[in-house]
Short mmCIF file of N, CA and C in Angstrom, two decimals:
data_model
loop_
_atom_site.label_atom_id
_atom_site.label_comp_id
_atom_site.label_asym_id
_atom_site.label_seq_id
_atom_site.Cartn_x
_atom_site.Cartn_y
_atom_site.Cartn_z
N UNK L 1 0.96 -1.05 -0.07
CA UNK L 1 -0.11 -0.06 -0.06
C UNK L 1 0.97 1.51 0.17
N UNK L 2 0.66 2.31 -0.84
CA UNK L 2 1.42 3.80 -1.09
C UNK L 2 0.87 4.82 0.32
N UNK L 3 1.70 4.94 1.05
CA UNK L 3 0.50 6.20 1.92
C UNK L 3 1.50 7.45 1.32
N UNK L 4 0.31 8.80 1.80
CA UNK L 4 0.43 9.86 1.30
C UNK L 4 0.23 10.67 2.55
N UNK L 5 0.70 11.69 2.56
CA UNK L 5 0.31 13.10 3.48
C UNK L 5 -1.65 13.44 3.28
N UNK L 6 -1.86 13.51 4.49
CA UNK L 6 -3.33 13.86 4.25
C UNK L 6 -3.11 15.14 3.87
N UNK L 7 -3.89 15.40 2.30
CA UNK L 7 -3.94 17.19 2.23
C UNK L 7 -2.49 17.79 2.42
N UNK L 8 -2.43 19.27 3.67
CA UNK L 8 -1.27 19.75 3.80
C UNK L 8 -0.73 19.47 5.10
N UNK L 9 -0.99 17.92 5.62
CA UNK L 9 -0.39 17.59 7.23
C UNK L 9 0.34 16.71 6.84
N UNK L 10 0.98 16.66 7.98
CA UNK L 10 2.37 15.68 8.22
C UNK L 10 1.54 13.78 8.60
N UNK L 11 -0.15 13.68 8.72
CA UNK L 11 -0.36 12.97 8.74
C UNK L 11 -0.57 11.84 7.42
N UNK L 12 -0.12 10.47 7.60
CA UNK L 12 0.07 9.73 6.33
C UNK L 12 -0.94 9.13 6.45
N UNK L 13 -1.89 8.74 5.22
CA UNK L 13 -3.02 8.05 4.47
C UNK L 13 -2.98 7.14 3.35
N UNK L 14 -3.05 6.07 4.00
CA UNK L 14 -3.57 4.94 2.60
C UNK L 14 -3.79 6.18 1.34
N UNK L 15 -3.26 5.60 0.01
CA UNK L 15 -4.49 6.54 -1.34
C UNK L 15 -5.37 5.72 -1.01
N UNK L 16 -5.81 4.76 -0.50
CA UNK L 16 -6.85 4.26 -0.99
C UNK L 16 -7.53 4.29 0.40
N UNK L 17 -9.07 5.00 0.18
CA UNK L 17 -9.82 5.39 1.48
C UNK L 17 -10.87 4.64 1.20
N UNK L 18 -11.22 3.63 2.83
CA UNK L 18 -12.73 3.02 2.60
C UNK L 18 -13.70 4.07 3.11
N UNK L 19 -14.77 4.15 1.99
CA UNK L 19 -16.06 4.48 2.63
C UNK L 19 -16.79 3.76 2.78
N UNK L 20 -17.51 4.31 3.54
CA UNK L 20 -18.76 3.18 4.40
C UNK L 20 -19.88 4.08 4.09
N UNK L 21 -20.69 4.32 3.00
CA UNK L 21 -21.68 5.20 2.98
C UNK L 21 -22.75 4.06 3.12
N UNK L 22 -22.36 2.82 2.59
CA UNK L 22 -23.04 1.84 2.75
C UNK L 22 -23.54 0.83 3.48
N UNK L 23 -22.96 1.26 4.44
CA UNK L 23 -23.15 0.25 5.81
C UNK L 23 -24.28 0.36 6.50
N UNK L 24 -24.97 -0.73 6.63
CA UNK L 24 -26.31 -1.08 7.33
C UNK L 24 -27.57 -0.21 6.33
N UNK L 25 -26.97 -0.42 5.07
CA UNK L 25 -27.89 -0.01 3.99
C UNK L 25 -27.69 -1.29 2.87
N UNK L 26 -26.96 -1.44 2.28
CA UNK L 26 -26.61 -2.18 1.30
C UNK L 26 -25.85 -3.43 1.54
N UNK L 27 -25.10 -3.16 2.89
CA UNK L 27 -23.87 -3.60 3.15
C UNK L 27 -24.77 -4.05 4.76
N UNK L 28 -24.99 -5.09 5.44
CA UNK L 28 -24.95 -5.71 6.60
C UNK L 28 -23.60 -5.41 7.72
N UNK L 29 -24.16 -5.65 8.81
CA UNK L 29 -22.83 -5.69 9.66
C UNK L 29 -22.03 -6.15 9.60
N UNK L 30 -22.04 -7.96 9.47
CA UNK L 30 -20.96 -8.83 10.02
C UNK L 30 -20.35 -8.72 8.19
N UNK L 31 -21.10 -8.26 6.94
CA UNK L 31 -20.51 -7.83 5.96
C UNK L 31 -19.25 -7.23 6.08
N UNK L 32 -19.97 -5.81 6.96
CA UNK L 32 -19.18 -4.48 6.92
C UNK L 32 -17.86 -5.21 7.64
N UNK L 33 -18.11 -5.44 8.80
CA UNK L 33 -17.10 -5.85 9.75
C UNK L 33 -16.25 -6.54 8.52
N UNK L 34 -16.38 -7.40 7.88
CA UNK L 34 -15.30 -8.17 6.80
C UNK L 34 -14.50 -7.41 5.94
N UNK L 35 -15.25 -6.66 5.53
CA UNK L 35 -14.80 -4.86 4.59
C UNK L 35 -13.70 -4.46 5.21
N UNK L 36 -14.17 -4.23 6.70
CA UNK L 36 -12.58 -3.14 7.37
C UNK L 36 -12.07 -4.42 7.78
N UNK L 37 -12.00 -5.66 7.87
CA UNK L 37 -11.08 -6.59 8.38
C UNK L 37 -9.93 -6.70 7.52
N UNK L 38 -10.62 -6.75 5.92
CA UNK L 38 -10.03 -6.81 4.72
C UNK L 38 -9.28 -5.51 4.54
N UNK L 39 -9.67 -4.07 4.54
CA UNK L 39 -8.86 -3.13 4.35
C UNK L 39 -7.93 -3.07 5.49
N UNK L 40 -8.10 -3.41 6.44
CA UNK L 40 -6.77 -3.43 7.83
C UNK L 40 -5.87 -4.48 7.32
N UNK L 41 -5.86 -5.46 6.57
CA UNK L 41 -5.21 -6.09 6.15
C UNK L 41 -4.23 -6.26 5.28
N UNK L 42 -4.94 -5.46 3.86
CA UNK L 42 -4.28 -4.91 2.93
C UNK L 42 -3.91 -3.65 3.27
N UNK L 43 -3.48 -2.68 3.91
CA UNK L 43 -2.64 -1.66 4.55
C UNK L 43 -3.58 -0.44 4.48
N UNK L 44 -5.16 -0.55 4.08
CA UNK L 44 -6.07 0.56 3.90
C UNK L 44 -5.90 1.23 5.52
N UNK L 45 -5.86 2.51 6.00
CA UNK L 45 -5.57 3.07 7.07
C UNK L 45 -6.47 4.37 7.41
N UNK L 46 -7.10 4.55 6.12
CA UNK L 46 -7.99 5.62 6.25
C UNK L 46 -9.56 5.23 5.48
N UNK L 47 -10.64 5.40 6.99
CA UNK L 47 -12.06 5.47 6.79
C UNK L 47 -12.53 6.25 7.00
N UNK L 48 -13.83 6.60 5.76
CA UNK L 48 -14.68 7.54 5.53
C UNK L 48 -15.99 7.65 6.25
N UNK L 49 -16.61 7.70 6.85
CA UNK L 49 -18.00 8.55 6.73
C UNK L 49 -18.80 9.36 6.91
N UNK L 50 -20.52 9.51 7.43
CA UNK L 50 -20.64 10.33 7.98
C UNK L 50 -21.85 10.09 8.81
N UNK L 51 -22.31 11.02 9.80
CA UNK L 51 -23.15 10.71 10.50
C UNK L 51 -24.61 10.57 9.52
N UNK L 52 -24.62 10.85 8.58
CA UNK L 52 -25.94 10.49 8.05
C UNK L 52 -26.38 9.67 7.56
N UNK L 53 -25.26 8.65 7.05
CA UNK L 53 -24.76 7.34 6.77
C UNK L 53 -25.53 6.60 7.12
N UNK L 54 -26.15 5.42 6.29
CA UNK L 54 -26.96 3.84 6.84
C UNK L 54 -27.70 3.74 6.09
N UNK L 55 -28.43 4.90 5.52
CA UNK L 55 -29.76 4.18 4.94
C UNK L 55 -29.82 4.81 3.60
N UNK L 56 -31.13 4.70 2.77
CA UNK L 56 -30.71 6.09 1.16
C UNK L 56 -30.50 7.36 1.20
N UNK L 57 -29.31 7.73 0.85
CA UNK L 57 -29.28 8.90 0.76
C UNK L 57 -29.98 10.10 -0.29
N UNK L 58 -30.55 10.91 -0.03
CA UNK L 58 -31.98 11.81 -0.84
C UNK L 58 -31.63 13.18 -0.82
N UNK L 59 -31.38 14.33 -1.59
CA UNK L 59 -31.04 15.40 -1.25
C UNK L 59 -32.06 16.06 -0.35
N UNK L 60 -33.05 15.31 -0.30
CA UNK L 60 -34.59 16.11 0.79
C UNK L 60 -34.43 15.32 1.68
N UNK L 61 -33.82 14.48 2.27
CA UNK L 61 -34.07 13.21 3.54
C UNK L 61 -34.89 14.39 4.22
N UNK L 62 -35.40 13.58 5.33
CA UNK L 62 -36.05 14.48 6.66
C UNK L 62 -35.07 14.20 7.24
N UNK L 63 -34.38 12.85 8.18
CA UNK L 63 -33.07 13.06 8.70
C UNK L 63 -32.49 11.65 8.45
N UNK L 64 -30.96 11.74 8.97
CA UNK L 64 -30.30 10.44 8.45
C UNK L 64 -30.43 9.93 9.24
N UNK L 65 -29.28 8.69 9.29
CA UNK L 65 -29.44 7.59 9.98
C UNK L 65 -28.58 7.24 11.27
N UNK L 66 -27.16 7.43 10.87
CA UNK L 66 -25.78 7.25 12.00
C UNK L 66 -25.95 5.62 11.89
N UNK L 67 -25.98 4.89 11.14
CA UNK L 67 -25.95 3.66 11.15
C UNK L 67 -24.44 3.50 11.03
N UNK L 68 -24.14 3.75 9.96
CA UNK L 68 -22.74 3.65 9.09
C UNK L 68 -21.61 3.89 10.55
N UNK L 69 -21.82 5.09 11.49
CA UNK L 69 -21.20 5.06 12.29
C UNK L 69 -21.40 4.32 12.96
N UNK L 70 -22.29 3.61 13.51
CA UNK L 70 -22.29 2.81 14.63
C UNK L 70 -21.55 1.37 14.56
N UNK L 71 -22.05 1.09 12.77
CA UNK L 71 -21.38 0.03 12.61
C UNK L 71 -19.51 -0.25 13.09
N UNK L 72 -19.20 0.73 12.41
CA UNK L 72 -17.87 1.36 12.57
C UNK L 72 -17.14 1.29 14.13
N UNK L 73 -18.29 1.79 15.18
CA UNK L 73 -17.76 1.87 16.22
C UNK L 73 -17.88 0.87 16.81
N UNK L 74 -19.26 -0.40 17.00
CA UNK L 74 -18.64 -1.55 17.49
C UNK L 74 -17.81 -2.29 16.97
N UNK L 75 -17.49 -2.39 15.40
CA UNK L 75 -16.14 -2.84 14.79
C UNK L 75 -14.74 -2.51 15.61
N UNK L 76 -14.66 -1.14 15.90
CA UNK L 76 -13.38 -0.39 16.62
C UNK L 76 -13.53 -0.99 17.89
N UNK L 77 -14.55 -1.11 18.41
CA UNK L 77 -14.95 -1.93 19.86
C UNK L 77 -14.30 -3.09 20.14
N UNK L 78 -14.62 -4.13 19.28
CA UNK L 78 -14.46 -5.39 18.91
C UNK L 78 -13.50 -5.95 18.68
N UNK L 79 -12.73 -4.78 17.84
CA UNK L 79 -11.31 -5.17 17.06
C UNK L 79 -10.51 -4.34 17.93
N UNK L 80 -10.51 -3.60 18.43
CA UNK L 80 -9.13 -3.03 18.80
C UNK L 80 -8.36 -2.20 18.05
N UNK L 81 -9.02 -1.70 16.97
CA UNK L 81 -7.66 -1.26 15.92
C UNK L 81 -8.28 -0.17 16.16
N UNK L 82 -8.75 0.96 17.25
CA UNK L 82 -8.55 2.28 16.47
C UNK L 82 -7.64 3.04 16.38
N UNK L 83 -6.56 3.05 16.72
CA UNK L 83 -4.94 3.62 16.67
C UNK L 83 -4.35 3.11 15.47
N UNK L 84 -5.23 2.30 14.42
CA UNK L 84 -4.46 2.03 13.40
C UNK L 84 -5.23 2.38 12.07
N UNK L 85 -6.18 3.34 12.57
CA UNK L 85 -6.72 3.95 11.26
C UNK L 85 -6.74 5.29 11.69
N UNK L 86 -7.01 6.12 10.57
CA UNK L 86 -7.57 7.46 10.66
C UNK L 86 -8.89 7.73 10.17
N UNK L 87 -9.65 8.18 11.17
CA UNK L 87 -11.28 8.28 10.95
C UNK L 87 -11.37 9.47 10.25
N UNK L 88 -12.41 9.27 9.33
CA UNK L 88 -13.18 10.80 8.93
C UNK L 88 -14.49 10.76 8.80
N UNK L 89 -15.26 11.59 9.39
CA UNK L 89 -16.65 11.48 9.20
C UNK L 89 -17.04 12.82 9.06
N UNK L 90 -18.16 13.29 8.87
CA UNK L 90 -18.37 14.51 8.66
C UNK L 90 -20.00 14.96 9.37
N UNK L 91 -20.20 16.14 9.27
CA UNK L 91 -21.95 16.82 9.50
C UNK L 91 -21.85 17.93 8.85
N UNK L 92 -23.52 17.87 8.87
CA UNK L 92 -24.01 19.07 8.02
C UNK L 92 -25.75 18.54 8.01
N UNK L 93 -26.04 17.39 7.28
CA UNK L 93 -27.18 17.17 6.99
C UNK L 93 -28.02 16.52 8.17
N UNK L 94 -29.41 17.09 8.09
CA UNK L 94 -30.62 16.91 9.14
C UNK L 94 -30.37 15.51 9.61
N UNK L 95 -30.16 15.76 11.14
CA UNK L 95 -29.97 14.41 12.05
C UNK L 95 -30.96 14.16 13.08
N UNK L 96 -32.11 15.25 12.97
CA UNK L 96 -33.09 15.04 13.29
C UNK L 96 -34.43 15.88 13.11
N UNK L 97 -35.73 15.98 13.57
CA UNK L 97 -36.76 16.90 12.81
C UNK L 97 -36.31 18.10 13.10
N UNK L 98 -35.80 18.90 14.17
CA UNK L 98 -36.31 20.30 14.78
C UNK L 98 -35.24 21.08 13.55
N UNK L 99 -35.45 22.52 13.73
CA UNK L 99 -34.95 23.72 12.82
C UNK L 99 -33.19 23.55 13.25
N UNK L 100 -32.46 22.93 14.62
CA UNK L 100 -30.89 23.18 14.45
C UNK L 100 -30.56 21.82 14.51
N UNK L 101 -31.47 20.76 13.74
CA UNK L 101 -30.66 19.24 14.07
C UNK L 101 -29.75 19.41 12.87
N UNK L 102 -29.29 20.34 12.15
CA UNK L 102 -28.80 20.58 10.85
C UNK L 102 -27.94 21.42 10.55
N UNK L 103 -27.11 21.73 9.49
CA UNK L 103 -26.69 22.70 8.79
C UNK L 103 -25.34 22.67 9.62
N UNK L 104 -24.79 24.08 10.00
CA UNK L 104 -23.23 24.20 10.54
C UNK L 104 -23.45 25.16 11.42
N UNK L 105 -24.41 25.64 12.46
CA UNK L 105 -24.23 26.56 13.39
C UNK L 105 -23.23 26.21 14.50
N UNK L 106 -22.79 26.69 15.25
CA UNK L 106 -21.87 26.12 16.29
C UNK L 106 -22.84 25.21 17.19
N UNK L 107 -24.16 25.28 17.58
CA UNK L 107 -24.90 24.37 18.07
C UNK L 107 -25.05 23.17 17.60
N UNK L 108 -25.61 23.16 16.32
CA UNK L 108 -25.06 21.87 15.56
C UNK L 108 -23.81 21.08 15.23
N UNK L 109 -23.01 21.93 14.93
CA UNK L 109 -21.56 21.24 14.95
C UNK L 109 -21.08 20.85 16.15
N UNK L 110 -21.63 21.17 17.45
CA UNK L 110 -21.43 20.31 19.07
C UNK L 110 -21.84 19.22 19.31
N UNK L 111 -23.02 19.21 18.53
CA UNK L 111 -23.74 18.04 19.25
C UNK L 111 -23.58 17.27 18.38
N UNK L 112 -23.45 17.28 16.83
CA UNK L 112 -23.28 16.05 15.52
C UNK L 112 -21.81 16.22 16.11
N UNK L 113 -20.97 16.90 16.63
CA UNK L 113 -19.47 15.89 17.09
C UNK L 113 -19.61 14.69 18.16
N UNK L 114 -20.06 15.38 19.29
CA UNK L 114 -20.45 14.29 20.56
C UNK L 114 -21.23 13.00 20.00
N UNK L 115 -22.42 13.44 19.20
CA UNK L 115 -23.67 12.22 18.83
C UNK L 115 -22.64 11.17 17.93
N UNK L 116 -21.47 11.80 16.96
CA UNK L 116 -20.38 10.70 16.23
C UNK L 116 -19.69 10.46 17.34
N UNK L 117 -19.11 11.09 17.78
CA UNK L 117 -17.94 10.16 18.68
C UNK L 117 -18.74 9.04 19.61
N UNK L 118 -20.16 9.37 20.41
CA UNK L 118 -20.76 8.01 20.50
C UNK L 118 -20.83 7.02 19.74
N UNK L 119 -21.17 7.47 18.51
CA UNK L 119 -21.74 6.36 17.99
C UNK L 119 -20.83 5.32 17.55
N UNK L 120 -19.49 5.87 17.05
CA UNK L 120 -17.96 5.33 16.58
C UNK L 120 -17.14 4.98 17.75
N UNK L 121 -17.74 5.53 19.42
CA UNK L 121 -17.07 4.52 20.49
C UNK L 121 -15.51 5.29 20.81
N UNK L 122 -15.19 6.36 20.39
CA UNK L 122 -14.23 6.42 20.17
C UNK L 122 -14.02 8.14 20.87
N UNK L 123 -12.96 8.72 21.32
CA UNK L 123 -12.58 9.85 21.86
C UNK L 123 -12.45 10.88 20.69
N UNK L 124 -11.73 10.60 19.81
CA UNK L 124 -11.31 11.75 18.80
C UNK L 124 -11.96 11.35 17.28
N UNK L 125 -12.12 12.17 16.25
CA UNK L 125 -12.35 11.77 15.33
C UNK L 125 -11.10 12.70 14.57
N UNK L 126 -10.18 11.56 13.78
CA UNK L 126 -9.07 12.53 13.19
C UNK L 126 -9.61 13.53 12.14
N UNK L 127 -10.34 13.13 11.09
CA UNK L 127 -10.70 14.29 10.00
C UNK L 127 -12.00 14.23 10.10
N UNK L 128 -12.81 15.96 10.64
CA UNK L 128 -13.83 16.19 10.88
C UNK L 128 -14.18 16.65 9.38
N UNK L 129 -15.20 16.37 8.37
CA UNK L 129 -15.65 17.32 7.29
C UNK L 129 -17.02 17.82 7.39
N UNK L 130 -17.02 18.96 7.17
CA UNK L 130 -18.17 19.64 6.57
C UNK L 130 -18.70 19.26 5.34
N UNK L 131 -19.77 18.39 5.43
CA UNK L 131 -20.40 17.69 4.18
C UNK L 131 -20.93 18.52 3.13
N UNK L 132 -21.36 19.64 3.48
CA UNK L 132 -21.65 20.85 2.51
C UNK L 132 -21.79 21.86 2.93
N UNK L 133 -21.43 23.03 1.83
CA UNK L 133 -21.44 24.50 2.59
C UNK L 133 -22.81 25.12 2.98
N UNK L 134 -22.54 25.98 4.28
CA UNK L 134 -23.92 26.71 4.83
C UNK L 134 -23.52 28.12 4.26
N UNK L 135 -24.30 28.13 3.72
CA UNK L 135 -24.54 29.65 2.92
C UNK L 135 -25.52 30.73 4.24
N UNK L 136 -25.72 30.22 5.32
CA UNK L 136 -26.63 31.07 6.27
C UNK L 136 -25.75 31.10 7.59
N UNK L 137 -24.80 30.50 7.49
CA UNK L 137 -23.82 30.21 9.03
C UNK L 137 -23.03 31.52 8.86
N UNK L 138 -22.30 32.30 9.81
CA UNK L 138 -20.98 33.15 9.23
C UNK L 138 -19.82 32.16 9.42
N UNK L 139 -18.42 32.29 8.62
CA UNK L 139 -17.76 31.53 9.08
C UNK L 139 -17.08 32.06 10.42
N UNK L 140 -16.93 32.74 10.66
CA UNK L 140 -16.34 33.36 12.48
C UNK L 140 -17.53 32.14 13.18
N UNK L 141 -18.39 31.77 13.21
CA UNK L 141 -18.82 30.89 13.96
C UNK L 141 -18.68 29.35 13.63
N UNK L 142 -18.45 28.94 12.55
CA UNK L 142 -18.38 28.06 11.94
C UNK L 142 -16.63 27.38 12.83
N UNK L 143 -15.71 28.68 12.41
CA UNK L 143 -14.62 28.33 12.87
C UNK L 143 -14.57 28.56 14.53
N UNK L 144 -14.91 28.97 15.00
CA UNK L 144 -14.90 29.10 16.58
C UNK L 144 -15.59 27.87 17.32
N UNK L 145 -16.68 27.26 16.49
CA UNK L 145 -17.09 25.85 17.25
C UNK L 145 -15.97 24.80 16.83
N UNK L 146 -15.09 24.66 15.46
CA UNK L 146 -14.09 23.45 15.27
C UNK L 146 -13.29 23.96 16.15
N UNK L 147 -12.60 25.14 16.26
CA UNK L 147 -11.66 25.84 16.97
C UNK L 147 -11.70 25.29 18.51
N UNK L 148 -12.69 25.26 18.93
CA UNK L 148 -13.17 24.43 20.43
C UNK L 148 -12.84 23.17 20.85
N UNK L 149 -13.56 22.65 19.78
CA UNK L 149 -13.24 20.98 19.36
C UNK L 149 -12.12 20.37 19.33
N UNK L 150 -11.53 20.84 18.55
CA UNK L 150 -9.96 20.77 18.67
C UNK L 150 -9.49 20.88 19.53
N UNK L 151 -9.43 22.21 20.59
CA UNK L 151 -8.57 22.30 21.58
C UNK L 151 -9.18 21.96 22.41
N UNK L 152 -10.39 20.80 22.49
CA UNK L 152 -10.65 19.91 23.49
C UNK L 152 -10.32 18.25 23.19
N UNK L 153 -9.28 18.09 21.89
CA UNK L 153 -9.35 16.97 21.79
C UNK L 153 -9.85 15.83 20.67
N UNK L 154 -11.04 16.54 20.52
CA UNK L 154 -12.22 16.03 20.09
C UNK L 154 -11.88 15.77 18.78
N UNK L 155 -11.52 16.69 17.85
CA UNK L 155 -11.13 17.06 16.43
C UNK L 155 -9.69 16.87 16.34
N UNK L 156 -9.08 16.40 15.29
CA UNK L 156 -7.76 17.09 15.25
C UNK L 156 -7.57 17.25 13.64
N UNK L 157 -7.88 17.23 12.78
CA UNK L 157 -7.99 18.11 11.81
C UNK L 157 -9.28 18.45 11.10
N UNK L 158 -9.27 19.70 9.88
CA UNK L 158 -10.94 20.13 9.32
C UNK L 158 -10.82 19.79 7.55
N UNK L 159 -12.15 19.11 7.16
CA UNK L 159 -12.03 18.80 5.74
C UNK L 159 -13.30 19.52 5.51
N UNK L 160 -13.26 19.58 4.25
CA UNK L 160 -14.79 19.82 3.43
C UNK L 160 -15.21 18.69 2.60
N UNK L 161 -16.37 18.95 2.26
CA UNK L 161 -16.77 18.06 1.34
C UNK L 161 -17.74 18.71 0.28
N UNK L 162 -17.85 18.59 -0.65
CA UNK L 162 -18.48 18.87 -1.77
C UNK L 162 -18.81 20.80 -1.91
N UNK L 163 -17.46 21.16 -1.71
CA UNK L 163 -17.36 23.14 -1.39
C UNK L 163 -16.73 23.27 -2.84
N UNK L 164 -17.36 24.10 -3.47
CA UNK L 164 -17.12 25.21 -4.63
C UNK L 164 -15.36 25.70 -3.77
N UNK L 165 -14.45 25.66 -5.34
CA UNK L 165 -13.38 26.26 -4.82
C UNK L 165 -13.31 27.27 -4.35
N UNK L 166 -14.33 28.90 -4.84
CA UNK L 166 -14.27 29.62 -4.07
C UNK L 166 -14.75 29.65 -2.70
N UNK L 167 -15.86 28.60 -2.26
CA UNK L 167 -16.19 28.24 -1.23
C UNK L 167 -14.62 28.23 -0.07
N UNK L 168 -13.95 27.06 -0.69
CA UNK L 168 -12.62 26.91 0.20
C UNK L 168 -11.85 27.84 0.33
N UNK L 169 -11.82 28.99 -0.65
CA UNK L 169 -11.14 30.05 -0.38
C UNK L 169 -11.60 31.39 0.84
N UNK L 170 -12.68 31.13 0.85
CA UNK L 170 -13.30 31.83 1.53
C UNK L 170 -13.38 31.53 2.81
N UNK L 171 -13.31 29.68 3.10
CA UNK L 171 -13.17 29.24 4.68
C UNK L 171 -11.78 29.71 5.05
N UNK L 172 -10.78 29.29 4.07
CA UNK L 172 -9.20 29.43 4.31
C UNK L 172 -8.98 30.99 4.93
N UNK L 173 -9.71 31.90 3.97
CA UNK L 173 -9.10 33.49 4.47
C UNK L 173 -9.78 33.49 5.74
N UNK L 174 -10.71 32.98 6.07
CA UNK L 174 -11.57 33.21 7.69
C UNK L 174 -10.89 32.51 8.74
N UNK L 175 -10.27 31.11 8.35
CA UNK L 175 -9.64 30.43 9.48
C UNK L 175 -8.20 30.89 9.43
N UNK L 176 -7.45 31.36 8.43
CA UNK L 176 -6.08 32.42 8.60
C UNK L 176 -6.40 33.86 9.47
N UNK L 177 -7.68 34.41 9.30
CA UNK L 177 -7.73 35.69 10.19
C UNK L 177 -7.57 35.09 11.64
N UNK L 178 -8.06 34.00 12.23
CA UNK L 178 -8.28 33.12 13.07
C UNK L 178 -6.74 32.45 14.06
N UNK L 179 -6.09 32.52 12.49
CA UNK L 179 -4.71 32.09 12.94
C UNK L 179 -4.63 30.45 13.09
N UNK L 180 -5.66 29.63 12.39
CA UNK L 180 -6.21 28.52 12.53
C UNK L 180 -5.53 28.03 11.12
N UNK L 181 -5.34 26.25 10.73
CA UNK L 181 -5.13 25.95 10.06
C UNK L 181 -6.06 25.71 8.68
N UNK L 182 -7.10 25.78 9.76
CA UNK L 182 -8.14 25.95 8.43
C UNK L 182 -8.14 24.01 8.14
N UNK L 183 -9.16 24.32 6.61
CA UNK L 183 -9.53 22.82 5.93
C UNK L 183 -7.83 22.78 5.31
N UNK L 184 -7.70 21.08 5.85
CA UNK L 184 -7.16 20.47 5.23
C UNK L 184 -7.43 19.69 4.31
N UNK L 185 -8.20 19.22 3.97
CA UNK L 185 -8.51 18.42 2.62
C UNK L 185 -9.89 18.97 1.85
N UNK L 186 -10.48 18.67 0.83
CA UNK L 186 -11.54 18.66 0.04
C UNK L 186 -11.94 17.32 -0.29
N UNK L 187 -12.74 16.49 0.23
CA UNK L 187 -13.61 14.93 -0.96
C UNK L 187 -14.68 15.83 -1.70
N UNK L 188 -14.45 15.60 -2.77
CA UNK L 188 -15.30 16.17 -3.78
C UNK L 188 -16.39 14.91 -4.40
N UNK L 189 -17.12 15.58 -5.07
CA UNK L 189 -18.48 14.50 -5.50
C UNK L 189 -17.91 13.23 -5.99
#
């Protein structure tokens, strides 16, 4: 397996990343365990999920599932492989029916992070990605929330997913103003 730096960090990840969007929906738990075991065996050390994964994904979904993270969490607990992988997950999508159960407000970022940590049965998320751009929440608020979670040791790195280039540039500019590392990676569609 070849390893490369994750974005502009010193963290080494396998060139192949195990995506877990179908765990819990198209892939049952035992098969997911076999896939994760095989990934580790072949040198894959980078696993990616999202709070919303585990059921059919649609742009207008009422709320997410959390099942993929739960399966990964049970596998991590059973296998003892937490320190063998770089664990990535995402937040943004609706995870409840309330008005604050979605998007990138500080309120939702904090709650989404705590919920993901609980489902994943871990004390940290190595790469926490914003699943989509939120044009209604100021970057100052988003970075303040992320910075606090990094300071608390719950997150190590922050990334984006499905961002346009100009959104990445804006996010980086605001992070730089706060003397933060900012986004380290972009997971494009």
